[in-house]
Coordinates of C-alpha atoms in Angstrom, one line a residue:
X23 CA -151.9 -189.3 152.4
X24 CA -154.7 -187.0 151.7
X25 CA -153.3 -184.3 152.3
X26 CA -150.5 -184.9 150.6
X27 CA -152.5 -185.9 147.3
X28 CA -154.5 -182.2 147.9
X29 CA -150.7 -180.6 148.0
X30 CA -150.1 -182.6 144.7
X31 CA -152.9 -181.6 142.9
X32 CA -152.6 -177.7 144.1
X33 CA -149.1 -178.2 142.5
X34 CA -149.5 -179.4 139.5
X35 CA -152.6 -176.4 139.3
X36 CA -149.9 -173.9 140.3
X37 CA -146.9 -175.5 137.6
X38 CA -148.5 -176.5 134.9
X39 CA -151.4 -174.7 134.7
X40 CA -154.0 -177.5 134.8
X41 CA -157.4 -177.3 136.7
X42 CA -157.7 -179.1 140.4
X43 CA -161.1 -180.1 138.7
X44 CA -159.3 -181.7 135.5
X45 CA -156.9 -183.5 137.6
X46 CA -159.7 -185.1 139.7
X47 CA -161.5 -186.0 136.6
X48 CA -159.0 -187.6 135.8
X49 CA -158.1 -189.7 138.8
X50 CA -161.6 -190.8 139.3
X51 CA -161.3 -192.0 135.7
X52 CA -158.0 -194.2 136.7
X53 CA -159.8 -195.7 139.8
X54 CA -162.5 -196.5 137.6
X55 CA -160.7 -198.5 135.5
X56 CA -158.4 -199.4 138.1
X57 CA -161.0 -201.2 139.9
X58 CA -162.7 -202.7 137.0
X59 CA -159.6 -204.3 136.2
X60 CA -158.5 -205.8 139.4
X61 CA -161.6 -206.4 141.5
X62 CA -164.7 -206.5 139.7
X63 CA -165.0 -206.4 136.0
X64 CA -169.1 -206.6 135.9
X65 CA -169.8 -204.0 138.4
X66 CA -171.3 -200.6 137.4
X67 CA -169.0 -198.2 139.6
X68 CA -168.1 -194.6 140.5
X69 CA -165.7 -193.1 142.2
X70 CA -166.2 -190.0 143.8
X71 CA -163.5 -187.3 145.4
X72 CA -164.3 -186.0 149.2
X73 CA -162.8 -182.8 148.7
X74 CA -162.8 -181.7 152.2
X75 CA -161.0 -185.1 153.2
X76 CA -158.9 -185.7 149.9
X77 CA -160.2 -189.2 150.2
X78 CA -161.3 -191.2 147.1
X79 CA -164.7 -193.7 147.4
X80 CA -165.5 -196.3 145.3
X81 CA -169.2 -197.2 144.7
X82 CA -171.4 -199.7 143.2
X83 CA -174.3 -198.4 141.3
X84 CA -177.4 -200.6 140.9
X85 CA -180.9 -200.6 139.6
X86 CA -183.8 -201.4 142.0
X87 CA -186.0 -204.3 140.2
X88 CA -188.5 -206.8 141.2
X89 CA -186.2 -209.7 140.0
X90 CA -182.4 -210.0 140.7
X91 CA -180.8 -211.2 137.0
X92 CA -177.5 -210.1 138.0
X93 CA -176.6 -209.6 141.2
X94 CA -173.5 -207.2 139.6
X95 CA -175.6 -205.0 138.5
X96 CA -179.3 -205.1 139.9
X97 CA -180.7 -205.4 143.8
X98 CA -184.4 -206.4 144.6
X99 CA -186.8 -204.1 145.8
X100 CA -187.7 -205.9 149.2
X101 CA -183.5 -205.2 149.5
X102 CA -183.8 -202.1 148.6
X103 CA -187.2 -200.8 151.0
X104 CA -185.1 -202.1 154.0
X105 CA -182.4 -199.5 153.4
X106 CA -185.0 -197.0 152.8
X107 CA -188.5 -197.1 152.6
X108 CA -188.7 -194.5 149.6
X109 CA -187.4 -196.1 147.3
X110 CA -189.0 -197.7 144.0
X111 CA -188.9 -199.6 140.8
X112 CA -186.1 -198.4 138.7
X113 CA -184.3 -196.1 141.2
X114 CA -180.5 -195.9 141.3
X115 CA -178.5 -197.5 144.5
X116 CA -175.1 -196.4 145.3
X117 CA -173.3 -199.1 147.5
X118 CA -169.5 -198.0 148.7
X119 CA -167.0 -200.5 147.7
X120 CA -164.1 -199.0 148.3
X121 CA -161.0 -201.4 148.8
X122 CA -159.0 -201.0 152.0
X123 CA -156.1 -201.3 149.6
X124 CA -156.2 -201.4 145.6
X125 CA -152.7 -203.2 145.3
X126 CA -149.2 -202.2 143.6
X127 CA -151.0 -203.3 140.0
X128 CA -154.1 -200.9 140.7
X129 CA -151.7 -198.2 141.9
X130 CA -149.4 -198.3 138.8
X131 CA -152.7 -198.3 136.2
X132 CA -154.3 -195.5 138.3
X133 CA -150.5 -193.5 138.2
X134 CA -150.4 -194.7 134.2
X135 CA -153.9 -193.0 133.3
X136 CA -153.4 -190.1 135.1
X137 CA -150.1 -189.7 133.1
X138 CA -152.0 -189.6 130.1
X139 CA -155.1 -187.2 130.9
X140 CA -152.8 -184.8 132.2
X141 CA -150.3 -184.9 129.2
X142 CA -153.6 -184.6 126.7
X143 CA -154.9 -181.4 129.2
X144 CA -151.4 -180.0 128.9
X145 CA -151.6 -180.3 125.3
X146 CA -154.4 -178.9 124.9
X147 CA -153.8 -175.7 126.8
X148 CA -150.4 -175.8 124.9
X149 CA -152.7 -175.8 121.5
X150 CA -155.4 -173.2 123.0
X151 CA -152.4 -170.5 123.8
X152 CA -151.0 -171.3 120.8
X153 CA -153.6 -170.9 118.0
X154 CA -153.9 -167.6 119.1
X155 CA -150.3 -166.7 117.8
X156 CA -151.3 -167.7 114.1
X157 CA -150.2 -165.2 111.7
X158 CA -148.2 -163.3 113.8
X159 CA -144.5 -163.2 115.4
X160 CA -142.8 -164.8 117.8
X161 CA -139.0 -164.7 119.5
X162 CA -137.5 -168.6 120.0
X163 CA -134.5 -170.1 120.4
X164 CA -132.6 -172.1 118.1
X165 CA -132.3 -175.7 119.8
X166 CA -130.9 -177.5 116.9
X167 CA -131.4 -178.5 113.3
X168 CA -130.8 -181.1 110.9
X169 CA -130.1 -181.3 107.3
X170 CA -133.7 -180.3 106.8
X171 CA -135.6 -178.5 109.4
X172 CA -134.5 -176.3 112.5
X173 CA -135.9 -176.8 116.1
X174 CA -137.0 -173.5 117.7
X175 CA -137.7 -173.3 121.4
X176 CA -141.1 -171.5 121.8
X177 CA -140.9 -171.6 125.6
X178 CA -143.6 -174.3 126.1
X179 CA -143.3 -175.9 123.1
X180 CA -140.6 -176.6 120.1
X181 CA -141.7 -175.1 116.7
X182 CA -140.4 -176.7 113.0
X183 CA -139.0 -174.2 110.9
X184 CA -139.8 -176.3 107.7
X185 CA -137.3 -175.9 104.8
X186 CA -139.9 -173.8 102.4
X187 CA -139.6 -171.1 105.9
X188 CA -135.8 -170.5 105.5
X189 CA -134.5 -167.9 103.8
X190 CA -131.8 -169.0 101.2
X191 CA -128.5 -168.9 102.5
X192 CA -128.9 -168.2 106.1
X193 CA -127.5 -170.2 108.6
X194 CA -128.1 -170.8 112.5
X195 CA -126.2 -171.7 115.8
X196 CA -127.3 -173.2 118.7
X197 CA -128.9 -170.8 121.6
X198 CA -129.3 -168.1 118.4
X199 CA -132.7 -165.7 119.2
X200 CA -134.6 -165.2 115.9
X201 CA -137.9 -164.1 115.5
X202 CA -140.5 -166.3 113.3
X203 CA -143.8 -166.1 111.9
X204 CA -146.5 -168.6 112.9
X205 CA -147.7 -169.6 110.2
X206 CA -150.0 -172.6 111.2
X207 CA -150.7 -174.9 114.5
X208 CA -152.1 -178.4 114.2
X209 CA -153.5 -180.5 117.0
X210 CA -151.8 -183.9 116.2
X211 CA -152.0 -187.1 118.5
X212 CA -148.8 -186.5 119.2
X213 CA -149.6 -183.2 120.8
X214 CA -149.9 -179.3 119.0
X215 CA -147.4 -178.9 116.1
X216 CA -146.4 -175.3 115.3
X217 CA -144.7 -174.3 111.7
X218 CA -142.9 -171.2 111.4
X219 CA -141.6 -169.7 108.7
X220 CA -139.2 -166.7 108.2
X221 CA -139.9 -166.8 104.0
X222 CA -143.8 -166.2 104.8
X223 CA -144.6 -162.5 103.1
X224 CA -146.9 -161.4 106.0
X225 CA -143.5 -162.0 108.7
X226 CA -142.3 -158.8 106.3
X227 CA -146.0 -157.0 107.0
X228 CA -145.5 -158.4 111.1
X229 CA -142.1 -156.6 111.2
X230 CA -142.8 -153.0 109.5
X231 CA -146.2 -153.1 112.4
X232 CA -143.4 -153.6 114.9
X233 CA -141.2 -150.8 113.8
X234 CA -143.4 -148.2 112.0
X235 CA -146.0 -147.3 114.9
X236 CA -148.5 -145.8 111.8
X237 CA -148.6 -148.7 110.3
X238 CA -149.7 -150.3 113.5
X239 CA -152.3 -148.2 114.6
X240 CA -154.0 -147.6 111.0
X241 CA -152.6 -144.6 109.9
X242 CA -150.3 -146.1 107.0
X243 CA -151.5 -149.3 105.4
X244 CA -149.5 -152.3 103.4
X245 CA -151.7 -152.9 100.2
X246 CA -149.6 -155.6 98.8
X247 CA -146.1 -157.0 99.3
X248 CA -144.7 -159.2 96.6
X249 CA -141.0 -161.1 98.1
X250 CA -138.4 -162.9 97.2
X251 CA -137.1 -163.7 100.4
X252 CA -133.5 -162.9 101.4
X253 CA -132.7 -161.0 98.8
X254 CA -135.5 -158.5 97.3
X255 CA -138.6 -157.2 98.3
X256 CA -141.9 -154.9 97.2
X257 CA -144.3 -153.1 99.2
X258 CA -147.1 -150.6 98.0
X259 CA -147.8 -148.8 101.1
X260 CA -151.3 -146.0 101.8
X261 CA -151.7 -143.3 103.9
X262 CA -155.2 -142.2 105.1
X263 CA -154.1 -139.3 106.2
X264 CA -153.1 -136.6 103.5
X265 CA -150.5 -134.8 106.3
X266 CA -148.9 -138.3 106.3
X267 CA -146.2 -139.3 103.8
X268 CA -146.7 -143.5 103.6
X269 CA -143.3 -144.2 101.7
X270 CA -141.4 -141.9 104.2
X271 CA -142.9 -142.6 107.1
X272 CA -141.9 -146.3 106.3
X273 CA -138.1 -145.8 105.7
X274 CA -137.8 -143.4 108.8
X275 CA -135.2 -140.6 109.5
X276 CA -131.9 -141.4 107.2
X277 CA -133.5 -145.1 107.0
X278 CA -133.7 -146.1 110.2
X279 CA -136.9 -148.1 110.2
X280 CA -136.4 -150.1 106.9
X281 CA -132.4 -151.2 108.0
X282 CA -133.9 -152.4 111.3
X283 CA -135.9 -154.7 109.2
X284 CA -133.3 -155.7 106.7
X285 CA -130.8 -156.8 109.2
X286 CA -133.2 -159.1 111.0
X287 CA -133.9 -160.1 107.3
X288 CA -130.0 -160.4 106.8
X289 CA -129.6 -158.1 104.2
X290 CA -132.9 -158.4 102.5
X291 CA -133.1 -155.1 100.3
X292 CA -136.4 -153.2 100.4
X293 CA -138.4 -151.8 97.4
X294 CA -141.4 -149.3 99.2
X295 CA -143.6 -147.9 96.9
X296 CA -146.7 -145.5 97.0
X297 CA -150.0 -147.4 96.3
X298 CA -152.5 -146.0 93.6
X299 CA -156.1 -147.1 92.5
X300 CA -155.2 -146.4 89.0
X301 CA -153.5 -149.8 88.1
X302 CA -151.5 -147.8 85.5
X303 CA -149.7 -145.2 88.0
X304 CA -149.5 -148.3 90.3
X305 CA -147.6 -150.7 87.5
X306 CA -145.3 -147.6 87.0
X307 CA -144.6 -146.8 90.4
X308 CA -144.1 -150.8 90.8
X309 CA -141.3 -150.4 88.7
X310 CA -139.2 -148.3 89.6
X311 CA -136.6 -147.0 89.4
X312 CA -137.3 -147.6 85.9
X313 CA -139.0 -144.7 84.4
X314 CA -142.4 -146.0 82.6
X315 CA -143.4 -143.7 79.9
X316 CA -146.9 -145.3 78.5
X317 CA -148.4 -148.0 80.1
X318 CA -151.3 -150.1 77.5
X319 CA -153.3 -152.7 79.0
X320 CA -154.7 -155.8 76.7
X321 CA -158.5 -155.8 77.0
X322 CA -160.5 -158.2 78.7
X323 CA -157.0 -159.1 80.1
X324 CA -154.9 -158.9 83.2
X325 CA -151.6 -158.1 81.7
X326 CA -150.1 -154.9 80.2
X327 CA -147.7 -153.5 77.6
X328 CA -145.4 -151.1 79.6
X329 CA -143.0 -148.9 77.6
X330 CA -140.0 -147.6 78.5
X331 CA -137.2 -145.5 77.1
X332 CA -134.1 -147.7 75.4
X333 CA -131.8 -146.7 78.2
X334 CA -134.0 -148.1 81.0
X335 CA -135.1 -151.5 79.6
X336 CA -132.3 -153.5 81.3
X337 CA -133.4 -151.3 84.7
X338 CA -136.9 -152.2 84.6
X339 CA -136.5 -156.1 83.9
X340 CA -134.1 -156.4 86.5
X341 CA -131.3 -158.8 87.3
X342 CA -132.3 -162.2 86.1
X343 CA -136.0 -160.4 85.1
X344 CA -136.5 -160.0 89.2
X345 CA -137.5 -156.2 89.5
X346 CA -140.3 -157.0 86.6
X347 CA -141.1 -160.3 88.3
X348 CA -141.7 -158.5 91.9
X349 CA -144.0 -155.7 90.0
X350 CA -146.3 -158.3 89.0
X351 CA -146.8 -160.5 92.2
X352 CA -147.2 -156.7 93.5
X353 CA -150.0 -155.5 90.9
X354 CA -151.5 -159.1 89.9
X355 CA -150.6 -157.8 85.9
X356 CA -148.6 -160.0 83.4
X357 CA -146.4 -157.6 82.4
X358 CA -144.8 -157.2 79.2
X359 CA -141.6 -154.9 79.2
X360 CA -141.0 -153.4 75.8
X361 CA -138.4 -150.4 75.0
X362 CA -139.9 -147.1 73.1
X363 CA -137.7 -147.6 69.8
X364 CA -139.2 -151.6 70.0
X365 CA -142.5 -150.9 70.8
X366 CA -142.7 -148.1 67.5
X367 CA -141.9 -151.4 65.5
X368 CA -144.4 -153.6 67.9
X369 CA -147.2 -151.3 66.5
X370 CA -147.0 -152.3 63.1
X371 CA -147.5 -155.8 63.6
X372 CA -150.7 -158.1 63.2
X373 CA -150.0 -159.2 66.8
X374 CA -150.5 -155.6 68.4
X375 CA -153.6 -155.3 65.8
X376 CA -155.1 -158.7 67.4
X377 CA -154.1 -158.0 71.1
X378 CA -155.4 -154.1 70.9
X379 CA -157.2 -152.7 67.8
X380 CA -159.2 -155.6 66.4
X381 CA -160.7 -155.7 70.1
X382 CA -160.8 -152.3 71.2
X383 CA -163.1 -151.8 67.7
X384 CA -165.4 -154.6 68.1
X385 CA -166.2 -153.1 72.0
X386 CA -166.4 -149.8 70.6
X387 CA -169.0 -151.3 68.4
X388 CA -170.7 -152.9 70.5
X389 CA -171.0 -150.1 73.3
X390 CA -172.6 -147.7 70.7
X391 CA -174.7 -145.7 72.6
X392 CA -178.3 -145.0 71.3
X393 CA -177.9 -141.1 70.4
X394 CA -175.1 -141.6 67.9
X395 CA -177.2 -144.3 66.5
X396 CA -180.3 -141.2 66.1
X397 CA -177.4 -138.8 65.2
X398 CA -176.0 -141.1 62.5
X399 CA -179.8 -141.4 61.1
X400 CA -180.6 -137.5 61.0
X401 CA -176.8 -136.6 59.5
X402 CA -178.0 -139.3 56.7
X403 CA -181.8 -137.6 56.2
X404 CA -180.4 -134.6 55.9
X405 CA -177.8 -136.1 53.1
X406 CA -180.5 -137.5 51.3
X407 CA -182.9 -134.2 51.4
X408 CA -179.9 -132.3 50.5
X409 CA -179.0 -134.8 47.3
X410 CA -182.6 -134.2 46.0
X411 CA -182.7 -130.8 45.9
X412 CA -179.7 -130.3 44.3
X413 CA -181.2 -132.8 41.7
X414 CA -184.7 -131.5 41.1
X415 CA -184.1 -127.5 42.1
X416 CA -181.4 -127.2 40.2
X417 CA -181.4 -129.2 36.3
X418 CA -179.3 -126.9 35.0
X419 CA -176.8 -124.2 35.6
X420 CA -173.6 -122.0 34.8
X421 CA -170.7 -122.1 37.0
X422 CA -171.1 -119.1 39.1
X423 CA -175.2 -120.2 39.6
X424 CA -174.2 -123.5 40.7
X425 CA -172.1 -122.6 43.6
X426 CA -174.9 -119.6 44.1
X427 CA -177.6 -122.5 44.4
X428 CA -175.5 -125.2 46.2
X429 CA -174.3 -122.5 48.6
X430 CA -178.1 -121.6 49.5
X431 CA -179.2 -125.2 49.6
X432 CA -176.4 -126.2 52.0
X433 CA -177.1 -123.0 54.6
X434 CA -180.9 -123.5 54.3
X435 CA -181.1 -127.5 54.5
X436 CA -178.1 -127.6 57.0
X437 CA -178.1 -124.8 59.6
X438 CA -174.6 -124.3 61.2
X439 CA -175.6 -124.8 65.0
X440 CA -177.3 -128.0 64.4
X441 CA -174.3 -129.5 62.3
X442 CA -172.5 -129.2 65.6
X443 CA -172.7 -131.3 68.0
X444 CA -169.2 -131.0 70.1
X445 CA -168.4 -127.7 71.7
X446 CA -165.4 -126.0 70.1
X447 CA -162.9 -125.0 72.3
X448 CA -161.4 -121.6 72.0
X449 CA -158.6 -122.2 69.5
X450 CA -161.4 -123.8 66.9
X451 CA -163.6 -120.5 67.1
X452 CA -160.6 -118.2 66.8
X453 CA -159.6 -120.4 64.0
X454 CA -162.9 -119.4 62.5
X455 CA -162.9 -116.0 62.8
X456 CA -159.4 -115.9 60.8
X457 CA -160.9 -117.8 58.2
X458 CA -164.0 -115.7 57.9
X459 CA -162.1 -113.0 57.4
X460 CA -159.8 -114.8 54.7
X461 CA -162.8 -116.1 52.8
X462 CA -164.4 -111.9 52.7
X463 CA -161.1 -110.4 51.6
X464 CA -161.3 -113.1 49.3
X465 CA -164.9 -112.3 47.8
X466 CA -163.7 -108.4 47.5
X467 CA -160.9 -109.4 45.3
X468 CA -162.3 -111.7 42.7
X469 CA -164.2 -109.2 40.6
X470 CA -161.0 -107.5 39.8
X471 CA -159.8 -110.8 39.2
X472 CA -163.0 -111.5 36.6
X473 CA -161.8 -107.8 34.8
X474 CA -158.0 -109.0 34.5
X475 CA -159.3 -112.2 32.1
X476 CA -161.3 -110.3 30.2

């Protein structure tokens, strides 16, 4: 028998993948009860495996005390000395008291336990191999399905492909191979539950790492994917690496990549887009193919105007409104699809003044910076200084002396290169010139203008 029972316990180490040290743990458990149950309720026992012999022996454990209260579980130290003269007040005893046989009803509780602890260490090494595979893909079989869920063969276990994880429409036969994303594992009394889920956005990220090898090692990255499984999807993809083209790379020669992925997806059609840090290239480039030709965002808000011309405002909302839908799970912006001809008339109402002027001024306002406050006050000084001379210097005056005067008070109080405070570009100072010019020939002709009159 023992070595059978060694045989047995190197099998079930070699099938199912469970410690010889868990399965002894677990027999020694059963005997323990086993006995307990059938012999000797009261007793304090161990059992203990001879791993050389593949024997099992049962022993009473008792405390060494100067008087007996129960015999069960207690032995008295003049007992005690005479087995061996070391021993002392409150030392443990171990007496064997193994049964020559346990019985049929011993046997079937110590078979019944063992049952269990091996099913609960199967589980979980079941749940331990499995928790690794969260958020990522696996390959099943389809075992069956009901009017709700479908039953996927995992290998060692059977996954739920809840209805939320099926894509709309698609349909399944016995024995089919699919792939599904793992999208959580519970450890239940029943034993590890896995959910899959083929709806899940990341099984779209799981499939372009399996098919775009730039993608998997780094090179290309998915910023965001907004879906709409089975039937329309958006991805803004990144390349850190400038000789690296992410939207290309993606679809592969003639489209190879990308139709790999939309037949596992059964026809799922593919939107990949080229991600931007500038929230208003990346709305734009969310949208196509719609060409965006102004893009105004509502301050202090996450959502957007976005204008486009008459012809493409049907193209940019989308059938049933789902190309504009997927741009804004993609950008996280409410957007607001307006065409150019509309959008002329959506400026001149109080709504656009509330949503964008009437806030836009009031942060202007209130983001003043402290040197056009200073600017503001000299410009004024020099206003005032200028307002008084011309009322105390100058009381009274003929025409010609009064632009004479005012002309002198203006150039002395004022200097030109002071007054400016914003480089001209080169169009303003050849703009300058021209009029210099105009305002001398000017000058030349007016005393022959003067002798005309009179």
């Amino acid at each position: 028998m023992s070595k059978k029972l060694l045989e047995a316990f190197e099998l079930l180490e070699q099938e199912k993948g469970i410690s010889k040290e868990t399965i002894v743990e677990a027999v020694e458990s059963a005997l323990v009860f086993a006995y307990k149950r059938n012999f000797n309720q009261a007793q304090n026992v161990e059992v203990e495996f001879d791993d050389k012999k593949g024997t099992f022996h049962v022993y009473s454990v008792k405390e060494v005390v100067d008087t007996v209260m129960d015999s069960n579980l207690e032995v008295s130290l003049a007992d005690a000395l005479e087995i061996h003269r070391g021993y002392e007040i409150g030392d443990k005893i171990r007496f064997e008291v193994t049964p020559k046989d346990f019985g049929r009803i011993a046997a079937q509780t110590a078979k019944q336990v063992i049952t269990q602890r091996l099913r609960e260490a199967e589980r979980a090494i079941i749940y331990n191999e499995f928790i690794d595979y969260e958020d990522d893909l696996l390959t099943g079989v389809v075992e069956r399905q009901d009017h709700r869920y479908v039953y996927v063969n995992l290998g060692k276990i059977e996954a739920v492909l809840t209805p939320e994880g099926q894509i709309p429409g698609e349909r399944f036969q016995p024995q089919d191979r699919i792939q599904v994303y793992v999208e959580r594992v519970e450890n239940t009394t029943k034993g590890p539950q896995i959910y899959v889920s083929r709806t899940h956005p990341n099984m779209l990220k799981r499939l372009f790492e399996q098919e775009v090898p730039e993608i998997f090692d780094g090179t290309v990255e998915i910023r965001a994917i907004a879906r709409e499984a089975g039937d329309r999807s958006k991805l803004a993809v990144y390349s850190n690496d400038l000789n690296v083209d992410a939207v290309g790379t993606c679809v592969g020669p003639k489209g190879s990549r990308v139709q790999t992925i939309v037949s596992e997806l059964k026809g799922e059609n593919m939107d990949i887009i080229e991600w931007s840090d500038d929230p208003a290239q990346l709305i734009a480039n969310a949208l196509n193919p719609a060409n965006v030709l102004e893009v105004h965002f509502v301050p202090n808000e996450s959502s957007c105007v976005v204008v486009v011309p008459d012809r493409h405002l049907s193209l940019a909302i989308g059938k049933r409104g789902q190309n504009a839908r997927l741009a804004a799970k993609l950008t996280n912006y409410k957007i607001d699809i307006k065409a150019q001809s509309d959008f002329e008339v959506y400026k001149e109402t109080e709504e656009y003044q509330q949503r964008f002027l009437l806030v836009s001024d009031a942060e202007n306002k209130e983001e003043a910076l402290p040197e056009d406050a200073e600017a503001s006050v000299e410009v004024n000084e020099l206003l005032d200084e200028q307002a008084s001379l011309e009322e105390t210097s100058v009381p009274e005056t003929n025409g010609e002396e009064a632009e004479t005067v005012e002309t002198s008070i203006s150039e002395e109080t004022v200097p030109a290169e002071e007054a400016v405070e914003v480089p001209e570009s080169k169009e303003e100072t050849e703009t300058a010139e021209v009029a210099e010019k105009v305002t001398e020939a000017a000058t030349e002709e007016a005393p022959q203008e003067t002798l005309i009159e009179d």
